[in-house]
Amino acid sequence: MRSGAAVRACRKVCRCLLSGFGGRVDGGPPELSVEGSGSLGVPLRSHAEPPGGSEPPEAPESGEGSQELVEICRRRHFFSGSKRQLSQHSLLNGCHSGFGPLGIELRKNLAAEWWSSVVVVREQVFPVDALHHEPGPTLPRDSAFRLVSAETLREILQDKELSKEQLVAFLENLLKTSGKLRENLLHGALEHYVSCLDLVNKRLPYGLAQIGVCFHPVSDTKQTPDGVKRIGEKTEASLVWFTSARTAGQWLDFWLRHRLLWWRKFAVSPSNFSSSDCQDEEGRKGNQLYYNFPWGKEPIETLWNLGDHELLHMYPGNESQLHGRDGRKNVVPYVLSINGNLDRGVLAYLYDSFQLTENSFTRKKNLHRKVLKLHPCLAPVKVALDVGRGPTVELRQVCQGLFNELLENGISVWPGYMETVQSSLEQLYSKYDEMSILFTVLITETTLENGLIHLRNRDTTMKEMMHISKVKDFLIKYISSAKNV
């Protein structure tokens, strides 16, 4: 029989293990995720984790307009979940219910712009992919969540013949032999380093890029009084840049300027994006990029010069296979790790784009027009098609034809003409402004007579008449010019 202390220890372990259950990873049998440790109950940090990856503190109360923005984003399906689930803490740490359809499109557009600027236009950057979990034993300073079979865990915990020491030993062995959820994308890029050297004929510098979901522990003392950590998720955009020690500092400065200008490119208020120098406990230098939210600055991207330690640690005993060519010299490259949090980037651009302006539809001065002025490249939907007065069937047929034409040219469209509930123009425009739709096209009986449509601009609220045959080319030119600004 177990002692009372053993039973209490067992219960505590169960609470810790079960608290991490329920991440949003699809597929496979139910598993429990457990935060790894060197000795049971003592959290440690992963070797592969870039320095400075500490958990941000809980944000204070919202600034002016923050709650209003969150409510709009929930109502217009940028976020999913209830008001209670969409706290600043949950949004910043990736432990909310997830993005809604428009939020997913916004993040997809942001990821596409990142990929285009970092990978597509650069001849020496290559895409890689890695598993969501990493095999291997528990290492010193390893704080990753471990993947544990629920059935195996139950068998161990239900064995009443085990003493406290035996129970702890079994659980520690289970942690050591279980795969761990990745906390960042650095490990996967380092695994591909040697094989990808051939792509560049071993010439430095070159980079490996990946976008994927990563997992991290989140303390939520309000929901878990014992201080048990839950799983937070983030979509990370990672560039791992391999360069000689001689040019590592220059390249870090280059990527810092590049990343800061990139974030500012899509902002209504570019000055809200800023950077600062930082240094970890081992003396390695880096930079952090921030967005200035109403409650203060929060990091959205980190850049670190990790030296050659990470590569030498992953490939021990065979330094020659790591050699890249720096001019005529063969050197072990330094690793620059550039990691952007796209989920937090989405949140930053939503706050940046939110504006309260005077409502031209009403004489009541206390009512404002609420609009999300997302950059044309990031806006989830570019144009909404709706119908005005006229024969319904014929107008919808015209809308359907224009809908298909725009989709074929890569322009996202909201099919407002499918709505069965009648709305006034004021309600319609207010809805589309909150959805950040760039243009509203209104098809009326005039369109059937002479082909003219009403085109309304989100940012200026100006309306103009345009022939339906020119709509496609106008939108393509508008979006293309916004990309090149």
Short mmCIF file of C-alpha atoms in Angstrom, two decimals:
data_model
loop_
_atom_site.label_atom_id
_atom_site.label_comp_id
_atom_site.label_asym_id
_atom_site.label_seq_id
_atom_site.Cartn_x
_atom_site.Cartn_y
_atom_site.Cartn_z
CA MET A 1 0.00 0.00 0.00
CA ARG A 2 1.15 3.49 -0.71
CA SER A 3 1.87 5.97 2.04
CA GLY A 4 -0.27 9.11 2.37
CA ALA A 5 2.61 11.19 0.98
CA ALA A 6 2.78 9.00 -2.11
CA VAL A 7 -0.94 9.39 -2.73
CA ARG A 8 -0.68 13.16 -2.42
CA ALA A 9 2.28 13.19 -4.80
CA CYS A 10 0.34 11.06 -7.26
CA ARG A 11 -2.64 13.44 -7.16
CA LYS A 12 -0.36 16.43 -7.75
CA VAL A 13 1.23 14.71 -10.74
CA CYS A 14 -2.23 13.95 -12.15
CA ARG A 15 -3.26 17.59 -11.86
CA CYS A 16 -0.06 18.71 -13.61
CA LEU A 17 -0.47 16.19 -16.41
CA LEU A 18 -4.16 16.75 -17.01
CA SER A 19 -3.76 20.54 -17.02
CA GLY A 20 -1.85 20.36 -20.30
CA PHE A 21 -4.47 18.27 -22.07
CA GLY A 22 -6.49 19.73 -24.89
CA GLY A 23 -4.13 21.46 -27.34
CA ARG A 24 -5.51 22.23 -30.80
CA VAL A 25 -3.35 19.69 -32.66
CA ASP A 26 -5.52 17.61 -34.96
CA GLY A 27 -5.17 13.92 -35.73
CA GLY A 28 -3.96 10.87 -33.80
CA PRO A 29 -5.23 9.23 -30.63
CA PRO A 30 -5.78 11.29 -27.47
CA GLU A 31 -2.53 12.06 -25.71
CA LEU A 32 -1.50 14.00 -22.65
CA SER A 33 1.08 16.73 -22.98
CA VAL A 34 3.44 17.02 -20.06
CA GLU A 35 5.94 19.74 -19.35
CA GLY A 36 9.37 18.17 -19.34
CA SER A 37 11.87 18.42 -16.51
CA GLY A 38 15.26 17.18 -15.47
CA SER A 39 13.84 15.84 -12.21
CA LEU A 40 10.10 15.47 -11.76
CA GLY A 41 8.37 18.72 -10.91
CA VAL A 42 11.35 20.98 -11.63
CA PRO A 43 10.87 22.74 -15.00
CA LEU A 44 13.98 23.24 -17.08
CA ARG A 45 14.72 24.91 -20.42
CA SER A 46 15.38 23.43 -23.82
CA HIS A 47 18.83 23.61 -25.44
CA ALA A 48 17.18 24.34 -28.78
CA GLU A 49 15.15 27.26 -27.44
CA PRO A 50 16.57 30.62 -28.50
CA PRO A 51 17.60 32.77 -25.53
CA GLY A 52 15.23 35.39 -24.25
CA GLY A 53 12.11 33.30 -24.84
CA SER A 54 10.66 34.11 -21.46
CA GLU A 55 6.94 34.31 -20.98
CA PRO A 56 5.59 37.86 -21.21
CA PRO A 57 3.87 39.19 -18.08
CA GLU A 58 0.12 39.40 -17.92
CA ALA A 59 -1.12 42.56 -19.56
CA PRO A 60 -2.93 45.16 -17.46
CA GLU A 61 -6.40 46.43 -18.19
CA SER A 62 -7.18 47.53 -21.73
CA GLY A 63 -6.69 51.01 -23.00
CA GLU A 64 -9.41 53.10 -24.57
CA GLY A 65 -11.23 51.26 -27.34
CA SER A 66 -9.58 47.88 -26.68
CA GLN A 67 -12.71 46.13 -25.46
CA GLU A 68 -14.67 47.65 -28.33
CA LEU A 69 -12.14 46.28 -30.83
CA VAL A 70 -12.20 42.79 -29.30
CA GLU A 71 -16.00 42.80 -29.46
CA ILE A 72 -15.93 43.83 -33.15
CA CYS A 73 -13.36 41.13 -33.92
CA ARG A 74 -15.51 38.54 -32.16
CA ARG A 75 -18.73 39.70 -33.86
CA ARG A 76 -17.10 39.80 -37.32
CA HIS A 77 -15.36 36.43 -36.84
CA PHE A 78 -11.75 37.52 -36.60
CA PHE A 79 -11.72 35.71 -33.25
CA SER A 80 -13.80 32.78 -32.09
CA GLY A 81 -14.97 32.19 -28.54
CA SER A 82 -16.87 34.16 -25.92
CA LYS A 83 -15.95 37.56 -24.47
CA ARG A 84 -14.66 35.86 -21.34
CA GLN A 85 -12.26 33.69 -23.35
CA LEU A 86 -10.82 36.65 -25.26
CA SER A 87 -8.83 38.36 -22.52
CA GLN A 88 -5.58 40.17 -23.24
CA HIS A 89 -3.69 37.39 -21.48
CA SER A 90 -5.22 34.67 -23.65
CA LEU A 91 -4.79 36.62 -26.90
CA LEU A 92 -1.15 37.45 -26.20
CA ASN A 93 -0.21 33.96 -25.07
CA GLY A 94 -2.14 31.88 -27.62
CA CYS A 95 -4.44 30.11 -25.17
CA HIS A 96 -7.78 31.32 -26.58
CA SER A 97 -10.31 29.49 -28.75
CA GLY A 98 -8.54 30.38 -31.97
CA PHE A 99 -9.16 32.64 -34.93
CA GLY A 100 -12.43 32.84 -36.82
CA PRO A 101 -12.68 32.67 -40.63
CA LEU A 102 -11.65 36.30 -41.20
CA GLY A 103 -8.82 36.04 -38.66
CA ILE A 104 -7.50 32.95 -40.42
CA GLU A 105 -7.54 34.78 -43.77
CA LEU A 106 -5.75 37.76 -42.21
CA ARG A 107 -3.05 35.51 -40.75
CA LYS A 108 -2.75 33.67 -44.08
CA ASN A 109 -2.22 36.97 -45.90
CA LEU A 110 0.35 38.07 -43.32
CA ALA A 111 2.20 34.75 -43.67
CA ALA A 112 2.14 35.07 -47.48
CA GLU A 113 3.68 38.54 -47.30
CA TRP A 114 6.37 37.29 -44.91
CA TRP A 115 7.12 34.34 -47.18
CA SER A 116 7.33 36.59 -50.22
CA SER A 117 9.73 39.05 -48.59
CA VAL A 118 11.98 36.47 -46.93
CA VAL A 119 11.94 33.43 -49.26
CA VAL A 120 10.55 34.09 -52.73
CA VAL A 121 12.69 37.09 -53.68
CA ARG A 122 15.92 35.73 -52.17
CA GLU A 123 18.02 33.24 -54.10
CA GLN A 124 19.84 31.83 -51.06
CA VAL A 125 16.83 31.08 -48.79
CA PHE A 126 15.15 27.65 -48.96
CA PRO A 127 11.94 26.31 -47.39
CA VAL A 128 12.09 23.43 -44.92
CA ASP A 129 9.54 21.51 -42.87
CA ALA A 130 9.73 19.69 -39.54
CA LEU A 131 7.53 17.60 -37.29
CA HIS A 132 5.37 19.20 -34.62
CA HIS A 133 7.04 16.91 -32.10
CA GLU A 134 10.70 16.08 -31.66
CA PRO A 135 11.96 12.64 -30.61
CA GLY A 136 14.77 12.15 -28.14
CA PRO A 137 15.47 11.90 -24.43
CA THR A 138 15.03 14.65 -21.89
CA LEU A 139 18.09 16.88 -21.84
CA PRO A 140 19.34 19.26 -19.14
CA ARG A 141 17.45 22.57 -19.22
CA ASP A 142 14.62 20.95 -21.21
CA SER A 143 11.27 22.62 -20.47
CA ALA A 144 9.25 21.39 -23.46
CA PHE A 145 5.89 19.69 -23.09
CA ARG A 146 6.17 15.92 -23.53
CA LEU A 147 3.66 13.77 -25.41
CA VAL A 148 2.48 10.93 -23.16
CA SER A 149 -0.04 8.20 -23.97
CA ALA A 150 -3.07 8.58 -21.70
CA GLU A 151 -3.48 4.81 -21.39
CA THR A 152 0.15 4.31 -20.34
CA LEU A 153 -0.19 7.06 -17.77
CA ARG A 154 -3.36 5.52 -16.30
CA GLU A 155 -1.70 2.12 -15.98
CA ILE A 156 1.17 3.61 -13.99
CA LEU A 157 -1.05 5.72 -11.74
CA GLN A 158 -3.50 2.88 -11.06
CA ASP A 159 -0.80 0.43 -9.98
CA LYS A 160 -1.34 0.49 -6.20
CA GLU A 161 1.69 -1.75 -5.56
CA LEU A 162 4.11 1.02 -6.53
CA SER A 163 5.87 2.96 -3.79
CA LYS A 164 6.36 6.70 -4.03
CA GLU A 165 9.94 6.24 -5.25
CA GLN A 166 8.89 3.68 -7.86
CA LEU A 167 6.06 5.90 -9.08
CA VAL A 168 8.42 8.86 -9.52
CA ALA A 169 10.98 6.66 -11.30
CA PHE A 170 8.36 5.29 -13.71
CA LEU A 171 7.06 8.78 -14.53
CA GLU A 172 10.55 10.21 -15.05
CA ASN A 173 11.41 7.35 -17.39
CA LEU A 174 8.15 7.98 -19.27
CA LEU A 175 9.13 11.63 -19.75
CA LYS A 176 12.63 10.73 -20.93
CA THR A 177 11.35 8.39 -23.64
CA SER A 178 8.43 10.53 -24.87
CA GLY A 179 8.49 12.95 -27.81
CA LYS A 180 8.24 16.64 -27.03
CA LEU A 181 6.16 19.38 -28.62
CA ARG A 182 8.36 21.90 -30.39
CA GLU A 183 8.74 25.29 -28.73
CA ASN A 184 10.30 26.90 -31.79
CA LEU A 185 11.37 26.08 -35.34
CA LEU A 186 15.12 26.36 -34.76
CA HIS A 187 15.67 22.64 -34.13
CA GLY A 188 14.06 21.65 -37.45
CA ALA A 189 16.21 24.10 -39.42
CA LEU A 190 19.41 22.87 -37.76
CA GLU A 191 18.48 19.30 -38.68
CA HIS A 192 18.34 20.33 -42.36
CA TYR A 193 21.57 22.35 -42.30
CA VAL A 194 24.01 19.66 -43.49
CA SER A 195 21.77 18.28 -46.24
CA CYS A 196 20.99 21.76 -47.59
CA LEU A 197 24.67 22.75 -47.80
CA ASP A 198 24.80 20.94 -51.15
CA LEU A 199 22.12 23.29 -52.56
CA VAL A 200 24.53 26.22 -52.26
CA ASN A 201 27.71 24.26 -52.96
CA LYS A 202 28.67 24.90 -49.32
CA ARG A 203 28.87 28.64 -49.95
CA LEU A 204 27.86 30.96 -47.09
CA PRO A 205 25.64 32.72 -46.25
CA TYR A 206 22.32 30.97 -46.79
CA GLY A 207 19.06 30.58 -44.90
CA LEU A 208 16.31 28.08 -44.11
CA ALA A 209 12.74 29.30 -43.63
CA GLN A 210 9.63 27.74 -42.16
CA ILE A 211 6.19 28.76 -40.90
CA GLY A 212 4.50 26.52 -38.35
CA VAL A 213 2.73 26.14 -35.02
CA CYS A 214 4.85 26.07 -31.84
CA PHE A 215 3.88 25.39 -28.23
CA HIS A 216 4.90 26.97 -24.93
CA PRO A 217 3.91 26.77 -21.26
CA VAL A 218 1.57 29.48 -19.99
CA SER A 219 0.96 30.14 -16.30
CA ASP A 220 -2.64 31.05 -15.59
CA THR A 221 -3.02 31.39 -11.84
CA LYS A 222 -6.61 32.60 -12.14
CA GLN A 223 -7.81 29.30 -13.64
CA THR A 224 -5.21 27.04 -12.00
CA PRO A 225 -4.61 28.11 -8.38
CA ASP A 226 -1.76 25.60 -7.99
CA GLY A 227 0.27 27.45 -10.64
CA VAL A 228 -0.01 24.57 -13.11
CA LYS A 229 1.04 25.57 -16.63
CA ARG A 230 -1.23 25.26 -19.66
CA ILE A 231 -0.29 24.98 -23.32
CA GLY A 232 -0.11 28.14 -25.39
CA GLU A 233 0.15 28.07 -29.18
CA LYS A 234 1.62 30.47 -31.70
CA THR A 235 2.18 30.47 -35.44
CA GLU A 236 5.84 31.26 -35.88
CA ALA A 237 7.62 32.51 -38.99
CA SER A 238 11.26 31.49 -38.71
CA LEU A 239 14.36 32.30 -40.72
CA VAL A 240 17.59 30.63 -39.63
CA TRP A 241 20.52 32.36 -41.33
CA PHE A 242 23.91 30.66 -41.52
CA THR A 243 26.84 33.00 -42.01
CA SER A 244 30.52 33.30 -41.14
CA ALA A 245 31.56 34.72 -37.78
CA ARG A 246 33.25 37.55 -39.69
CA THR A 247 29.96 38.87 -41.15
CA ALA A 248 27.46 37.74 -38.49
CA GLY A 249 27.15 41.20 -36.92
CA GLN A 250 26.58 42.89 -40.26
CA TRP A 251 23.91 40.38 -41.22
CA LEU A 252 22.14 40.79 -37.87
CA ASP A 253 21.97 44.56 -38.50
CA PHE A 254 20.70 43.94 -42.04
CA TRP A 255 17.90 41.63 -40.93
CA LEU A 256 16.93 43.98 -38.09
CA ARG A 257 16.42 46.84 -40.56
CA HIS A 258 14.65 44.55 -43.02
CA ARG A 259 12.22 43.17 -40.44
CA LEU A 260 11.40 46.53 -38.86
CA LEU A 261 10.70 48.13 -42.25
CA TRP A 262 8.56 45.12 -43.19
CA TRP A 263 6.33 45.42 -40.13
CA ARG A 264 5.98 49.17 -40.64
CA LYS A 265 5.12 48.77 -44.33
CA PHE A 266 1.60 47.51 -43.56
CA ALA A 267 0.84 49.81 -40.62
CA VAL A 268 -1.44 52.82 -40.38
CA SER A 269 0.86 54.15 -37.62
CA PRO A 270 4.37 52.83 -38.42
CA SER A 271 5.91 54.46 -35.33
CA ASN A 272 4.07 51.96 -33.12
CA PHE A 273 6.59 49.36 -34.30
CA SER A 274 10.01 49.74 -32.67
CA SER A 275 13.14 47.79 -31.77
CA SER A 276 15.64 47.52 -28.94
CA ASP A 277 18.89 45.69 -28.20
CA CYS A 278 18.95 42.77 -25.80
CA GLN A 279 21.38 40.21 -24.41
CA ASP A 280 20.89 36.82 -22.82
CA GLU A 281 22.53 35.37 -19.73
CA GLU A 282 25.29 33.84 -21.85
CA GLY A 283 26.23 37.18 -23.36
CA ARG A 284 24.77 36.54 -26.81
CA LYS A 285 23.46 39.69 -28.44
CA GLY A 286 20.16 40.19 -30.20
CA ASN A 287 17.23 42.49 -30.88
CA GLN A 288 13.52 42.50 -30.20
CA LEU A 289 10.82 44.14 -32.30
CA TYR A 290 7.79 45.49 -30.45
CA TYR A 291 4.31 46.77 -31.13
CA ASN A 292 3.02 49.49 -28.83
CA PHE A 293 -0.43 48.25 -27.75
CA PRO A 294 -2.75 50.53 -25.73
CA TRP A 295 -1.44 48.90 -22.53
CA GLY A 296 2.24 49.01 -23.51
CA LYS A 297 4.87 47.39 -25.72
CA GLU A 298 4.78 43.66 -26.48
CA PRO A 299 7.42 41.73 -28.47
CA ILE A 300 6.37 40.42 -31.89
CA GLU A 301 9.72 39.25 -33.26
CA THR A 302 13.17 38.34 -31.94
CA LEU A 303 16.56 38.24 -33.64
CA TRP A 304 19.51 36.46 -32.04
CA ASN A 305 23.14 35.79 -32.88
CA LEU A 306 23.53 32.29 -31.45
CA GLY A 307 27.12 31.75 -32.51
CA ASP A 308 28.24 28.25 -33.54
CA HIS A 309 27.19 26.53 -30.30
CA GLU A 310 23.83 25.27 -31.57
CA LEU A 311 25.31 23.50 -34.61
CA LEU A 312 28.23 21.99 -32.67
CA HIS A 313 25.82 20.70 -30.04
CA MET A 314 23.53 19.06 -32.61
CA TYR A 315 26.38 17.47 -34.60
CA PRO A 316 28.96 16.46 -31.98
CA GLY A 317 32.22 14.81 -32.99
CA ASN A 318 32.15 15.60 -36.71
CA GLU A 319 32.92 19.27 -37.16
CA SER A 320 34.13 18.90 -40.75
CA GLN A 321 30.62 18.13 -42.05
CA LEU A 322 29.49 21.53 -40.77
CA HIS A 323 32.04 23.50 -42.78
CA GLY A 324 30.77 26.09 -45.19
CA ARG A 325 32.87 28.24 -47.50
CA ASP A 326 33.55 31.84 -46.54
CA GLY A 327 35.62 32.94 -49.51
CA ARG A 328 38.52 30.47 -49.52
CA LYS A 329 38.15 29.45 -45.89
CA ASN A 330 36.15 26.53 -44.50
CA VAL A 331 34.35 27.62 -41.33
CA VAL A 332 31.63 26.44 -38.96
CA PRO A 333 28.96 29.11 -39.49
CA TYR A 334 27.32 31.29 -36.90
CA VAL A 335 23.55 30.90 -36.58
CA LEU A 336 21.22 33.91 -36.69
CA SER A 337 17.71 33.05 -35.48
CA ILE A 338 14.89 35.36 -36.64
CA ASN A 339 11.48 34.42 -35.22
CA GLY A 340 8.24 36.33 -35.76
CA ASN A 341 5.02 35.60 -33.91
CA LEU A 342 2.36 35.86 -36.64
CA ASP A 343 -0.54 35.45 -34.21
CA ARG A 344 0.65 38.41 -32.20
CA GLY A 345 1.32 40.22 -35.48
CA VAL A 346 -2.34 39.75 -36.43
CA LEU A 347 -3.34 41.23 -33.07
CA ALA A 348 -0.97 44.17 -33.61
CA TYR A 349 -2.39 45.00 -37.04
CA LEU A 350 -5.97 44.77 -35.76
CA TYR A 351 -5.19 47.33 -33.07
CA ASP A 352 -3.23 49.44 -35.55
CA SER A 353 -6.09 49.49 -38.08
CA PHE A 354 -8.98 50.17 -35.68
CA GLN A 355 -10.40 53.68 -36.06
CA LEU A 356 -13.40 55.56 -34.77
CA THR A 357 -14.47 58.25 -37.21
CA GLU A 358 -17.46 60.53 -37.56
CA ASN A 359 -20.46 58.71 -38.94
CA SER A 360 -21.67 60.49 -42.06
CA PHE A 361 -24.92 58.49 -42.08
CA THR A 362 -26.37 60.00 -38.90
CA ARG A 363 -26.72 63.40 -37.30
CA LYS A 364 -26.12 62.02 -33.81
CA LYS A 365 -22.70 63.28 -32.80
CA ASN A 366 -22.15 60.55 -30.18
CA LEU A 367 -22.26 57.81 -32.81
CA HIS A 368 -19.03 56.95 -34.62
CA ARG A 369 -18.17 54.86 -37.63
CA LYS A 370 -16.06 51.89 -36.54
CA VAL A 371 -13.68 50.72 -39.23
CA LEU A 372 -10.72 48.37 -39.50
CA LYS A 373 -8.40 49.97 -42.05
CA LEU A 374 -6.20 46.96 -42.68
CA HIS A 375 -3.61 47.30 -45.44
CA PRO A 376 -4.99 46.18 -48.84
CA CYS A 377 -2.49 43.29 -48.92
CA LEU A 378 -3.65 42.04 -45.51
CA ALA A 379 -7.41 42.64 -45.68
CA PRO A 380 -9.15 39.23 -45.54
CA VAL A 381 -11.76 40.25 -48.13
CA LYS A 382 -11.07 42.79 -50.88
CA VAL A 383 -14.57 43.43 -52.21
CA ALA A 384 -18.19 42.78 -51.24
CA LEU A 385 -20.90 42.28 -53.85
CA ASP A 386 -24.42 43.33 -52.98
CA VAL A 387 -27.68 44.14 -54.73
CA GLY A 388 -29.88 47.21 -54.61
CA ARG A 389 -33.29 47.85 -56.07
CA GLY A 390 -34.34 45.86 -59.09
CA PRO A 391 -35.36 42.36 -60.18
CA THR A 392 -33.70 40.05 -57.66
CA VAL A 393 -33.02 37.04 -59.90
CA GLU A 394 -31.36 39.03 -62.68
CA LEU A 395 -29.27 41.10 -60.23
CA ARG A 396 -27.99 37.96 -58.50
CA GLN A 397 -27.02 36.46 -61.82
CA VAL A 398 -24.92 39.54 -62.59
CA CYS A 399 -23.34 39.31 -59.11
CA GLN A 400 -22.55 35.64 -59.62
CA GLY A 401 -20.81 36.35 -62.92
CA LEU A 402 -18.70 39.15 -61.39
CA PHE A 403 -17.99 36.97 -58.34
CA ASN A 404 -16.53 34.21 -60.53
CA GLU A 405 -14.48 36.66 -62.60
CA LEU A 406 -12.88 38.24 -59.53
CA LEU A 407 -12.13 34.88 -57.88
CA GLU A 408 -10.44 33.65 -61.05
CA ASN A 409 -8.09 36.63 -60.76
CA GLY A 410 -7.22 35.96 -57.12
CA ILE A 411 -9.43 38.66 -55.60
CA SER A 412 -11.29 37.54 -52.47
CA VAL A 413 -15.01 38.38 -52.56
CA TRP A 414 -17.77 38.52 -49.96
CA PRO A 415 -21.08 37.34 -51.52
CA GLY A 416 -23.38 39.80 -49.80
CA TYR A 417 -26.03 39.24 -52.48
CA MET A 418 -26.72 35.84 -50.92
CA GLU A 419 -28.09 37.46 -47.74
CA THR A 420 -31.78 36.84 -47.17
CA VAL A 421 -32.18 39.45 -44.41
CA GLN A 422 -32.74 42.93 -45.81
CA SER A 423 -30.44 45.67 -44.48
CA SER A 424 -30.21 49.41 -45.06
CA LEU A 425 -27.18 50.83 -46.85
CA GLU A 426 -26.03 52.32 -43.53
CA GLN A 427 -26.09 48.89 -41.85
CA LEU A 428 -24.45 47.28 -44.86
CA TYR A 429 -21.53 49.73 -45.00
CA SER A 430 -21.04 49.58 -41.22
CA LYS A 431 -20.82 45.79 -41.36
CA TYR A 432 -18.33 45.80 -44.23
CA ASP A 433 -16.19 48.51 -42.56
CA GLU A 434 -15.91 46.34 -39.46
CA MET A 435 -14.93 43.40 -41.68
CA SER A 436 -12.22 45.63 -43.24
CA ILE A 437 -13.56 45.08 -46.77
CA LEU A 438 -11.84 47.49 -49.15
CA PHE A 439 -14.66 48.10 -51.62
CA THR A 440 -18.38 47.52 -51.82
CA VAL A 441 -19.90 46.96 -55.27
CA LEU A 442 -23.62 47.60 -55.48
CA ILE A 443 -25.47 46.05 -58.42
CA THR A 444 -28.79 47.78 -59.19
CA GLU A 445 -31.34 47.97 -61.97
CA THR A 446 -29.10 50.66 -63.50
CA THR A 447 -26.50 47.93 -64.04
CA LEU A 448 -29.00 45.95 -66.10
CA GLU A 449 -29.75 49.01 -68.21
CA ASN A 450 -26.28 50.42 -68.95
CA GLY A 451 -23.73 48.31 -67.04
CA LEU A 452 -22.92 50.91 -64.38
CA ILE A 453 -22.30 49.84 -60.77
CA HIS A 454 -21.88 51.79 -57.51
CA LEU A 455 -18.37 51.45 -56.03
CA ARG A 456 -17.82 52.52 -52.44
CA ASN A 457 -14.32 52.95 -50.91
CA ARG A 458 -13.79 51.79 -47.30
CA ASP A 459 -11.13 54.36 -46.43
CA THR A 460 -12.65 57.47 -48.00
CA THR A 461 -16.36 56.40 -47.93
CA MET A 462 -16.56 58.02 -51.37
CA LYS A 463 -18.94 56.42 -53.90
CA GLU A 464 -18.53 56.52 -57.65
CA MET A 465 -20.10 55.03 -60.75
CA MET A 466 -18.05 52.59 -62.81
CA HIS A 467 -18.79 50.26 -65.70
CA ILE A 468 -18.90 46.67 -64.57
CA SER A 469 -16.34 45.64 -67.20
CA LYS A 470 -13.70 47.84 -65.52
CA VAL A 471 -14.12 46.58 -61.95
CA LYS A 472 -11.68 43.66 -62.23
CA ASP A 473 -8.84 45.72 -63.72
CA PHE A 474 -9.41 48.53 -61.22
CA LEU A 475 -9.14 46.18 -58.23
CA ILE A 476 -6.08 44.37 -59.60
CA LYS A 477 -4.30 47.69 -60.17
CA TYR A 478 -5.30 49.01 -56.73
CA ILE A 479 -4.04 45.96 -54.84
CA SER A 480 -0.89 45.71 -56.96
CA SER A 481 0.02 49.35 -56.35
CA ALA A 482 -0.49 48.85 -52.58
CA LYS A 483 2.04 45.98 -52.67
CA ASN A 484 4.67 48.18 -54.27
CA VAL A 485 4.39 51.13 -51.89
#
